[in-house]
Coordinates of C-alpha atoms and ligand atoms in Angstrom, one line a residue:
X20 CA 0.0 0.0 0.0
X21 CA 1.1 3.8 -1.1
X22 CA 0.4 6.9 0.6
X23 CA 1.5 9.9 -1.3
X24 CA 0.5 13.7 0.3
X25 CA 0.7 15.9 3.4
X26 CA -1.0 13.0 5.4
X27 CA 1.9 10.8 5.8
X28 CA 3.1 11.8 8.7
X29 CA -0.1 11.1 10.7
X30 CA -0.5 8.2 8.9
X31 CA 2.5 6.4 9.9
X32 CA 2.7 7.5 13.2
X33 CA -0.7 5.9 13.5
X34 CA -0.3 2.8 11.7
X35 CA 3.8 2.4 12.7
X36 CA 3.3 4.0 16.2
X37 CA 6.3 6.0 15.5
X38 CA 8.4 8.3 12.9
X39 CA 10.3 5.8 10.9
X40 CA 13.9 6.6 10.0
X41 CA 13.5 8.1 6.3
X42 CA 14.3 5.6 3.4
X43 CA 15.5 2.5 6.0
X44 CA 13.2 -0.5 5.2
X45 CA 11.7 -1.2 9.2
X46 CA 10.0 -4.2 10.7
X47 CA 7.1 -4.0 12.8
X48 CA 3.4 -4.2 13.3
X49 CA 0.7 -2.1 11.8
X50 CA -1.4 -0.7 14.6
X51 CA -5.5 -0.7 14.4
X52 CA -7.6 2.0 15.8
X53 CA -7.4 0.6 19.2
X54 CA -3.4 -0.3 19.1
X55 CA -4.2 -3.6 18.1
X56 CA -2.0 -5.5 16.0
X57 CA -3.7 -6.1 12.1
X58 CA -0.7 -7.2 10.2
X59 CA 3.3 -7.0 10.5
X60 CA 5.4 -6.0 7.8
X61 CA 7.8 -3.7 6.3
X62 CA 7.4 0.4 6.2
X63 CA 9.2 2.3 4.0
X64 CA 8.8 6.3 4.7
X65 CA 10.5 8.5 1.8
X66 CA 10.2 12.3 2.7
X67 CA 9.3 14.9 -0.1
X68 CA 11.0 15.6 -2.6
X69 CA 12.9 12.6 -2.9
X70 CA 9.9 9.9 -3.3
X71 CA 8.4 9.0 -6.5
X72 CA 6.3 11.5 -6.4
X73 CA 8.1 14.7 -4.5
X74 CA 5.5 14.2 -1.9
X75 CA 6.1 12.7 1.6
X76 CA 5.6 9.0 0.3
X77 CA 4.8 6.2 3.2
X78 CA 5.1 2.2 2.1
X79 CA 3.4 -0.3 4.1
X80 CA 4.2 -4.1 2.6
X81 CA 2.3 -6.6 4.1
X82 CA 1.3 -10.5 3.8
X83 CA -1.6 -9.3 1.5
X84 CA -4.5 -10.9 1.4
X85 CA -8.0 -8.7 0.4
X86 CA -9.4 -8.8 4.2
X87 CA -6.1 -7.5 5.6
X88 CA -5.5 -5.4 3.1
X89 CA -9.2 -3.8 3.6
X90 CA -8.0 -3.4 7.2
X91 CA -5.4 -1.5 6.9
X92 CA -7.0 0.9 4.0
X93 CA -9.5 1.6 5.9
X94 CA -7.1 2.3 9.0
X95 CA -5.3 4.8 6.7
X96 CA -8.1 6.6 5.8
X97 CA -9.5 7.3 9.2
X98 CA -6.2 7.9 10.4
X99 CA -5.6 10.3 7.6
X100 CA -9.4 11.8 7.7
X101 CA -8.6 15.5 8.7
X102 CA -6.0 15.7 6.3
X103 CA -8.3 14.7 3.2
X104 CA -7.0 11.3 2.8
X105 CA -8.8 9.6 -0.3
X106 CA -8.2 6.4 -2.3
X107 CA -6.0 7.4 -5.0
X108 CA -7.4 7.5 -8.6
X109 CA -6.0 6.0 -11.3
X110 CA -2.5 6.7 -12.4
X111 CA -1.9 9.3 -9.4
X112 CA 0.8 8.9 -8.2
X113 CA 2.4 9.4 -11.4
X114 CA 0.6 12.2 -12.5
X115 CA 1.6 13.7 -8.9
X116 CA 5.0 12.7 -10.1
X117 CA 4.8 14.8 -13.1
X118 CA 3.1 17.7 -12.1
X119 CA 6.0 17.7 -9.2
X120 CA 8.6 17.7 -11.9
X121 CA 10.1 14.4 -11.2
X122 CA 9.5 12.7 -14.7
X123 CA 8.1 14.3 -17.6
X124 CA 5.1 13.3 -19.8
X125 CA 7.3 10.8 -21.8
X126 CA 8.4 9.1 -18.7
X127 CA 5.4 9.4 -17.0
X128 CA 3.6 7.4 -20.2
X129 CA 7.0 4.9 -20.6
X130 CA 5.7 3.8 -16.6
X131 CA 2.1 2.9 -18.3
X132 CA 4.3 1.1 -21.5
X133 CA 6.4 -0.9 -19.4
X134 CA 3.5 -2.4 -17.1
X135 CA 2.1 -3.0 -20.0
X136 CA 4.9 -4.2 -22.9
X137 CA 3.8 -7.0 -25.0
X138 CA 7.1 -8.1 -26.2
X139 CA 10.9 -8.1 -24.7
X140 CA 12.1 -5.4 -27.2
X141 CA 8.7 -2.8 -25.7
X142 CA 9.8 -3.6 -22.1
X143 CA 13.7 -2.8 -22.9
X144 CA 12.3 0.6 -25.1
X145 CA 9.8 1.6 -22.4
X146 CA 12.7 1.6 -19.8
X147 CA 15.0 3.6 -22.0
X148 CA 11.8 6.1 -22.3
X149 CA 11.5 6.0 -18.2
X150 CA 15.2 6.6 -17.9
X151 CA 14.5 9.9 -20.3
X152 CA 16.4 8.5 -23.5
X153 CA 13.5 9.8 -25.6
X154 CA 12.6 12.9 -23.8
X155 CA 16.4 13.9 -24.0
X156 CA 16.3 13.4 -27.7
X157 CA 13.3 15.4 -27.7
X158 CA 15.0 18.1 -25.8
X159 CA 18.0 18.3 -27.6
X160 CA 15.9 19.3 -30.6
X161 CA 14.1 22.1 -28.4
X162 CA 17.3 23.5 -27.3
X163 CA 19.1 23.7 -30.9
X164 CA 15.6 25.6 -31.9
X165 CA 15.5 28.2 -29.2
X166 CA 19.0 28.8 -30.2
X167 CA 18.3 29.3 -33.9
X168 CA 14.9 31.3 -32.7
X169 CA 16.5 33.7 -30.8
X170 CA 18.7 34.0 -33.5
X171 CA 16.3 34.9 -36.0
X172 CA 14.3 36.6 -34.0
X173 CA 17.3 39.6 -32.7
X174 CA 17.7 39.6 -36.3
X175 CA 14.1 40.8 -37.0
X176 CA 14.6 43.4 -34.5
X177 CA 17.8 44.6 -37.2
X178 CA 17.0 44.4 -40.7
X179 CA 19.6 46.1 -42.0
X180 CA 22.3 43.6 -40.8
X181 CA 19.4 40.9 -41.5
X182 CA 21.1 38.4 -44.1
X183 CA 24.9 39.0 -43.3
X184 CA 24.1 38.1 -40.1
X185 CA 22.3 35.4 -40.3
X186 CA 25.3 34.4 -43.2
X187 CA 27.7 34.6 -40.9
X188 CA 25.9 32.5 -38.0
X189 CA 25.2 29.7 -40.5
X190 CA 21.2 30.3 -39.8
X191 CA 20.4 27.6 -42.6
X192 CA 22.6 25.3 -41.9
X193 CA 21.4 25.0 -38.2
X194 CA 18.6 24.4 -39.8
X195 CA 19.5 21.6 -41.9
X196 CA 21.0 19.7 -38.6
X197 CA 17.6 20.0 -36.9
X198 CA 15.3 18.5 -39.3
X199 CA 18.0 15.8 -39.6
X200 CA 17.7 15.2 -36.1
X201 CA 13.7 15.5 -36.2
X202 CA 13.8 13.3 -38.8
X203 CA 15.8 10.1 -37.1
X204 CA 13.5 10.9 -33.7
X205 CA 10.4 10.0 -36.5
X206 CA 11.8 7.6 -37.4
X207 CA 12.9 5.8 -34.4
X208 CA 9.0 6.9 -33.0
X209 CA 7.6 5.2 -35.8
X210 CA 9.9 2.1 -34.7
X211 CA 8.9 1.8 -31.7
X212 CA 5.0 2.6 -32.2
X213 CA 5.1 -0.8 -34.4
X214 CA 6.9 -2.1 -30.9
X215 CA 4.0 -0.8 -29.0
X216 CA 1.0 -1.6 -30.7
X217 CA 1.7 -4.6 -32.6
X218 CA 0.6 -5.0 -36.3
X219 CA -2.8 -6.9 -37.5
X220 CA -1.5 -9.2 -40.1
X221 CA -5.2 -10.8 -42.0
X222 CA -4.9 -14.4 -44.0
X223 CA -7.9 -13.9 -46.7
X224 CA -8.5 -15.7 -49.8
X225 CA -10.7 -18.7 -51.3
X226 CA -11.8 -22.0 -48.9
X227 CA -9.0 -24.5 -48.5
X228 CA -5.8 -22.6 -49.4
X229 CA -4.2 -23.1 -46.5
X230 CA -5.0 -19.8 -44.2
X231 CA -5.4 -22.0 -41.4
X232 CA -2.4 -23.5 -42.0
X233 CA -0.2 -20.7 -42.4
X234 CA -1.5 -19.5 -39.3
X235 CA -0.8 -22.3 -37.5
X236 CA 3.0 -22.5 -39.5
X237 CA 3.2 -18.6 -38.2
X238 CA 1.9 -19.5 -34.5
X239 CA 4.1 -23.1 -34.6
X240 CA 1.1 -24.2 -32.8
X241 CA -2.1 -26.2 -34.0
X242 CA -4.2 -23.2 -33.1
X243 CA -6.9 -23.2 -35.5
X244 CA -8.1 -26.7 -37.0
X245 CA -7.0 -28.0 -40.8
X246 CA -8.8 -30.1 -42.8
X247 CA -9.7 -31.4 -46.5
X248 CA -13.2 -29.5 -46.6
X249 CA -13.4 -26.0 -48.1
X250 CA -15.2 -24.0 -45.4
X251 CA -13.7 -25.5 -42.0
X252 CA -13.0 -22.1 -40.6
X253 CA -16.4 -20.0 -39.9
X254 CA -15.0 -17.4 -37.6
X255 CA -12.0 -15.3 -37.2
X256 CA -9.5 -16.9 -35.0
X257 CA -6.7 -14.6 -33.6
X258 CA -3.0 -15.3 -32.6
X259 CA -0.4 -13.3 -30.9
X260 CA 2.8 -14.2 -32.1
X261 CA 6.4 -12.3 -32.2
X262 CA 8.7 -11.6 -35.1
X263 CA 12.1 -10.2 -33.8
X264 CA 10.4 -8.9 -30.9
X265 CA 7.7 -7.0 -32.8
X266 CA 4.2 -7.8 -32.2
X267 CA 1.6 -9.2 -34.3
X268 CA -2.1 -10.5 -34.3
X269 CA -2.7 -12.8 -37.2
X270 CA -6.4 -13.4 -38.1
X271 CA -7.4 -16.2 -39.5
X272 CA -10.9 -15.6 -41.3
X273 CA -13.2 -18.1 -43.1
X274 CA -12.3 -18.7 -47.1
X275 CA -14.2 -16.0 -49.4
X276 CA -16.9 -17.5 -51.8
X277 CA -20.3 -17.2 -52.5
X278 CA -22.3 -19.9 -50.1
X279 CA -26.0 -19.8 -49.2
X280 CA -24.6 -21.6 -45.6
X281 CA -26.4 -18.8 -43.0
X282 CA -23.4 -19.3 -40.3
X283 CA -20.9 -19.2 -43.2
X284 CA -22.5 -15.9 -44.5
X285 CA -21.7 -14.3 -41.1
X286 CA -18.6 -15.9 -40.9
X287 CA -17.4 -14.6 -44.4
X288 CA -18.9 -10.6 -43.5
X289 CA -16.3 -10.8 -40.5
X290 CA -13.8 -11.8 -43.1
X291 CA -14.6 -8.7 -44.8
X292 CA -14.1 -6.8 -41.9
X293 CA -11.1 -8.3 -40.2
X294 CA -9.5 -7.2 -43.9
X295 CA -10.9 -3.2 -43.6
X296 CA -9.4 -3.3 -40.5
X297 CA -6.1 -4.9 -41.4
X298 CA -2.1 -3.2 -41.2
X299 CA -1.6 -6.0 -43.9
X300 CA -3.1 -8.5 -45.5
X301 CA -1.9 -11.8 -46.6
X302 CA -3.9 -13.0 -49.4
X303 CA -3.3 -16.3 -50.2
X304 CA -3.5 -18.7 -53.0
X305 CA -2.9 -22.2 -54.1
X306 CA 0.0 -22.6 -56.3
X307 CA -1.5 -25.4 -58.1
X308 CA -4.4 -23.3 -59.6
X309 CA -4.7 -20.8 -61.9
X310 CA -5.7 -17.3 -61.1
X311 CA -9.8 -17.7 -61.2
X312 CA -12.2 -14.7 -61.4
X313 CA -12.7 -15.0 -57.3
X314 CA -9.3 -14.4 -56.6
X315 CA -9.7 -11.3 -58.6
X316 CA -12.8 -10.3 -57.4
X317 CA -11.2 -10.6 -53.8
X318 CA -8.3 -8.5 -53.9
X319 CA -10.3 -5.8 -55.8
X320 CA -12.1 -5.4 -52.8
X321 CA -9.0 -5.1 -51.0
X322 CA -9.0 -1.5 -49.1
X323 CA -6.0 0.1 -51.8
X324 CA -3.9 1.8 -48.7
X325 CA -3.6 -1.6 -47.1
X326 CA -0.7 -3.4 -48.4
X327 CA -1.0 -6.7 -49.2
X328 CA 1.1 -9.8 -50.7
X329 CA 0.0 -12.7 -52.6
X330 CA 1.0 -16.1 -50.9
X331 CA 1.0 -18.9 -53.8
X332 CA 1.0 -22.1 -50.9
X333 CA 1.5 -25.6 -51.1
X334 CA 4.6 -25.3 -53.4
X335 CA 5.9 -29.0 -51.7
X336 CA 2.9 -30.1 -53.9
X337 CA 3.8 -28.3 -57.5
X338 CA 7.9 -28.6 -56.8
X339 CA 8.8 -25.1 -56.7
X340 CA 11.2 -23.5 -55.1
X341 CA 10.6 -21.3 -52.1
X342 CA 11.3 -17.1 -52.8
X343 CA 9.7 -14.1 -53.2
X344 CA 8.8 -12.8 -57.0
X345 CA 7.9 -9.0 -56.9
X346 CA 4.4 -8.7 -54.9
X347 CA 4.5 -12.5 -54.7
X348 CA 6.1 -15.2 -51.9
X349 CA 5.9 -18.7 -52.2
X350 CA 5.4 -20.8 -49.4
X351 CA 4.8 -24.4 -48.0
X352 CA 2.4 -24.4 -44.6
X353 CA 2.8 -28.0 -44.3
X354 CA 6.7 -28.1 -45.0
X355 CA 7.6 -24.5 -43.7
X356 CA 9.4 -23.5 -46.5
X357 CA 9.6 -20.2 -47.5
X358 CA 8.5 -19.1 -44.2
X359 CA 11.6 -17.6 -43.3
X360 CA 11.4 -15.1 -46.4
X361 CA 7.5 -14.5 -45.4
X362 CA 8.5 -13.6 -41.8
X363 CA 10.8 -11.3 -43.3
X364 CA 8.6 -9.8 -46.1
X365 CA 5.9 -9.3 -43.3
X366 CA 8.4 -7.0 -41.0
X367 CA 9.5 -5.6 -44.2
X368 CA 5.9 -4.5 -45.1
X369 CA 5.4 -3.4 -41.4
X370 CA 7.7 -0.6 -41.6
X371 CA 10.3 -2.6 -39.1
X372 CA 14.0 -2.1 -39.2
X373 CA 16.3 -3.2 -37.5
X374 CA 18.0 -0.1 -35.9
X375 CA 21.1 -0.1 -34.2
X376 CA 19.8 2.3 -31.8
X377 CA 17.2 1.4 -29.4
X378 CA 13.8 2.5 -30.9
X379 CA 11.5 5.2 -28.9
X380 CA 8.0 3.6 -27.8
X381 CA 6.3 6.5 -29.6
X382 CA 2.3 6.6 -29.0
X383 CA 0.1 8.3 -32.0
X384 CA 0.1 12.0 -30.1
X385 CA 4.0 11.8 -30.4
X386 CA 3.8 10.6 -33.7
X387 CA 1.9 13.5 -34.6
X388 CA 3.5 16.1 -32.9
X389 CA 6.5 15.2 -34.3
X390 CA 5.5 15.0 -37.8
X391 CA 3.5 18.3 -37.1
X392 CA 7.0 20.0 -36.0
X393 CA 8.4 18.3 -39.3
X394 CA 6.2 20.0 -41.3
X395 CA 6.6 23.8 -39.9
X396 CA 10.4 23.4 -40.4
X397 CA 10.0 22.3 -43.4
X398 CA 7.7 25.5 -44.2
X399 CA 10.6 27.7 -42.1
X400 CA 13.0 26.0 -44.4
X401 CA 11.0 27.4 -47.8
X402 CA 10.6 30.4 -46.2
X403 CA 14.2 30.7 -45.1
X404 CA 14.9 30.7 -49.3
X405 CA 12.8 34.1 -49.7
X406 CA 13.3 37.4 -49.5
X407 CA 13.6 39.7 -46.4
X408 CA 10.0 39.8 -46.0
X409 CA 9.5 35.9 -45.5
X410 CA 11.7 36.2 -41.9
X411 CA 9.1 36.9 -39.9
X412 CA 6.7 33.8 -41.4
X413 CA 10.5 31.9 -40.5
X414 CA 10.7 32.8 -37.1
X415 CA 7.0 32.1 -36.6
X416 CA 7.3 28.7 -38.3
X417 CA 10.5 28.0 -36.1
X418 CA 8.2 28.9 -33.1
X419 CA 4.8 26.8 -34.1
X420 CA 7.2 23.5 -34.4
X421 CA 8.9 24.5 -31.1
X422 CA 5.5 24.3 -29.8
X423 CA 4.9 20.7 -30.9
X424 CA 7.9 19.3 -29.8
X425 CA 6.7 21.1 -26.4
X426 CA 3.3 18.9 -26.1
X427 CA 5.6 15.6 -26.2
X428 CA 7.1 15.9 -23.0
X429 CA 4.5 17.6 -21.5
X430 CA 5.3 21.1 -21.3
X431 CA 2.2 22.7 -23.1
X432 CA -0.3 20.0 -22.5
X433 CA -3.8 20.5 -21.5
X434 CA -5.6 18.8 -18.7
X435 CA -7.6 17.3 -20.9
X436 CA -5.0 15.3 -22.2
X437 CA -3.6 14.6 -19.5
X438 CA -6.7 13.0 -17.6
X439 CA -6.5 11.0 -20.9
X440 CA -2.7 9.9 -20.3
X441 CA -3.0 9.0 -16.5
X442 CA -6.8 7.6 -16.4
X443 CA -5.3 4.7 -18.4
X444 CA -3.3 3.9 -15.8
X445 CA -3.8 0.9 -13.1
X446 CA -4.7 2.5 -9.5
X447 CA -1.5 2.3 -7.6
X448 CA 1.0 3.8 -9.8
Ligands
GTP513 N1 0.4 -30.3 -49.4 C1 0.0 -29.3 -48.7 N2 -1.2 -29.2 -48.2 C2 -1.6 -28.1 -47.5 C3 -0.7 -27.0 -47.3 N3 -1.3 -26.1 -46.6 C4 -2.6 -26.6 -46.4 N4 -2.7 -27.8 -46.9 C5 -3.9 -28.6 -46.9 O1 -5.0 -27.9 -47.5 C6 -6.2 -28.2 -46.8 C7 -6.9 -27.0 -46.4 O2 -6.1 -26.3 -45.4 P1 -6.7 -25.2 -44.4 O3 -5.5 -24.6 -43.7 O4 -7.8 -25.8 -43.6 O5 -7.2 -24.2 -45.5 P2 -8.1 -22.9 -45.2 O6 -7.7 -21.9 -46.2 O7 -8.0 -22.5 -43.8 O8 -9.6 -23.3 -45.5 P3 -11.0 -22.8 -45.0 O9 -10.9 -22.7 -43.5 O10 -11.9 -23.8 -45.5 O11 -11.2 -21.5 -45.7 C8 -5.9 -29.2 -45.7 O12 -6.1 -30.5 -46.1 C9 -4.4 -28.9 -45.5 O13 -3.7 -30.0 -44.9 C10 0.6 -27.1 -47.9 O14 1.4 -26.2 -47.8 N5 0.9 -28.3 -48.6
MG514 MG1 -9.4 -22.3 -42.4

């Protein structure tokens, strides 16, 4: 149990029946409203403003259990009563954190990524984000902007001197080394926002081609069932599975064709929507068969910003070798060949590459804001091209991206947005 606030100090000597020694981990009982004895454990007591969130933090560990642990709440909160002790609300103590300075917003949202990391690689990016990696990149790019700003903007205030000056102080070619700096942050953001969220990979195409196969090759499990008749699968069957860390759902969806089966109607319009709703989509074929009017009619219907490959299986049975052939890879579910080169071409199509720098775990806000302070310097550098007149528009591009790059770490953020970050959180942290 936490305690964060102005009440610890009545709390613990309530509970603890004394002032604890700051930061020392000390044995003892926890004391009930009458001095009774309701659980021993440790206390930990960290004075404000080195706690986790600048506040006087108290830590009481105990065997656990739901009754005990009822006990002592409640023991905390009449203790705590006339200093407006309440049960904290999701994400608190973090947000407490921030708002005390100790972590910015990028940390504070790296502590919800790391609870909640799918894969190895997420975990090892969220804690890079915690321990500021991201934010410092972040910051770095603020900094070498308020430089160039102030810059511009004493230059506004001379116009005379306007362009030797900014010759001289190599205006555009600061310039230049920011948006190449923006530009690895985006891309490293976009990295790790593949790390974060995962990718929804869909298997479509005609009955009996082998999606559930291929699902079952890509899960090395016998997660969905195979057989001879065209139709088995009715309903979408999802798998988590991990390629070089990164995370991905593969659907499984019942073969496309026309049928007048009722349940394999419904089964065939989640198809359809599994495949809207798809980061990629694997449409596969069998490589014994010619390309028939369904299989045209299918990808037709594809949604055209989707991208999608064709996957020509059961190539033990025609003798081909496995490879991929422009948009197309050939594969063997039952053998496994070729699915090497299709794990590959699915990273590939994911956006995933293999950095040698750890990726940041970016969420869609950074990815925007970032892209949004791509754009304005991109704007300040057309405008930096002009004549005299365009400095101003300059300057005040040079400030707008500034301001982007300010909502990432928190800032200029609005409470709205942040009652967005932190109510996601679990109550506790
Ligand atoms: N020889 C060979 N047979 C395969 C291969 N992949 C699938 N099959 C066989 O093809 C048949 C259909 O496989 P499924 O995986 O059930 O096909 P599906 O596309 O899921 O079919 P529906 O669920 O009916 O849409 C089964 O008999 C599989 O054993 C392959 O690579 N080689
Ligand atoms: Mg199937």
């Amino acid at each position: 149990m936490r305690v964060s606030g102005s009440a610890v100090v009545v709390v613990m000597e309530a509970l603890c029946g004394k002032r604890l020694t700051p930061r020392h981990a000390t044995l003892g009982p926890f004391l009930g409203d009458e001095g009774e004895v309701i659980d021993e454990g440790i206390s930990l007591y960290f004075p404000g403003p080195h706690s986790y969130s600048g506040e006087d933090v108290l830590e009481l560990q105990g065997h656990g259990g739901p009754v005990v642990l009822q006990m002592i709440l409640r023991r905390c909160l009449v203790a705590g009563k006339a200093q407006g002790l309440r049960i904290a609300e999701p994400g608190e103590f973090t947000r407490r954190a921030f708002l005390n300075d100790k972590i910015d917003l990028l940390q504070a949202e790296a502590v919800a990524d790391l609870i909640e990391a799918s894969t190895e690689a997420a975990a090892r990016s969220a804690q890079a984000s915690l321990h500021g990696v991201f934010s410092q990149a972040v910051e770095a790019i603020v900094e070498a902007l308020t430089k160039l700003r102030l810059l511009v903007e004493a230059t506004l205030d001379f116009p005379e001197e306007e362009i030797e000056f900014l010759k001289s102080s190599d205006a555009l070619g600061q310039l230049e080394r920011i948006r190449l700096e923006l530009t690895s942050v985006l891309e490293r953001t976009r990295q790790g926002a593949l790390l974060r969220d995962g990718v929804k990979v869909v298997l479509a195409g005609r009955p009996n081609v082998g999606k559930s196969s291929l699902l079952n090759a890509l899960a090395e499990a016998e997660v969905a069932i195979v057989t001879a008749i065209p139709g088995t699968t009715r309903d979408r069957i999802a798998q988590a599975i991990q390629i070089e860390g990164v995370a991905l759902h593969i659907i499984d969806t019942a073969g496309l064709r026309a049928t007048s089966d009722p349940i394999e109607i419904i089964g065939i319009e989640r198809s359809w929507r599994e495949i809207e709703g798809a980061d990629i989509i694997l449409n596969l074929r069998d490589a014994r068969e010619p390309l028939m009017a369904d299989d045209i009619e299918i990808a037709s219907r594809f949604p055209p910003s989707v991208p999608s490959r064709s996957i020509f299986n059961k190539i033990d049975l025609t003798g081909e070798p496995a490879r991929i052939d422009g948009p197309s890879v050939y594969v063997s579910a039952l053998t496994g060949a070729g699915m090497d080169l299709l794990r590959q071409e699915i990273l590939r199509l994911a956006g995933w590459q293999a950095l040698g720098e750890t990726a940041f775990l970016g969420r869609q806000r950074h990815l925007e804001a970032l892209q949004a302070a791509d754009l304005h310097l991109a704007r300040a550098a057309a405008h930096a091209g002009e004549s005299d007149r365009a400095l101003d528009l300059y300057a005040e591009e040079l400030r707008l991206a500034q301001d982007e790059l300010g909502q990432i770490t928190g800032e200029l953020t609005s409470d709205e947005l942040l009652g967005e970050i932190f109510g996601r959180f679990c109550i506790g942290k």
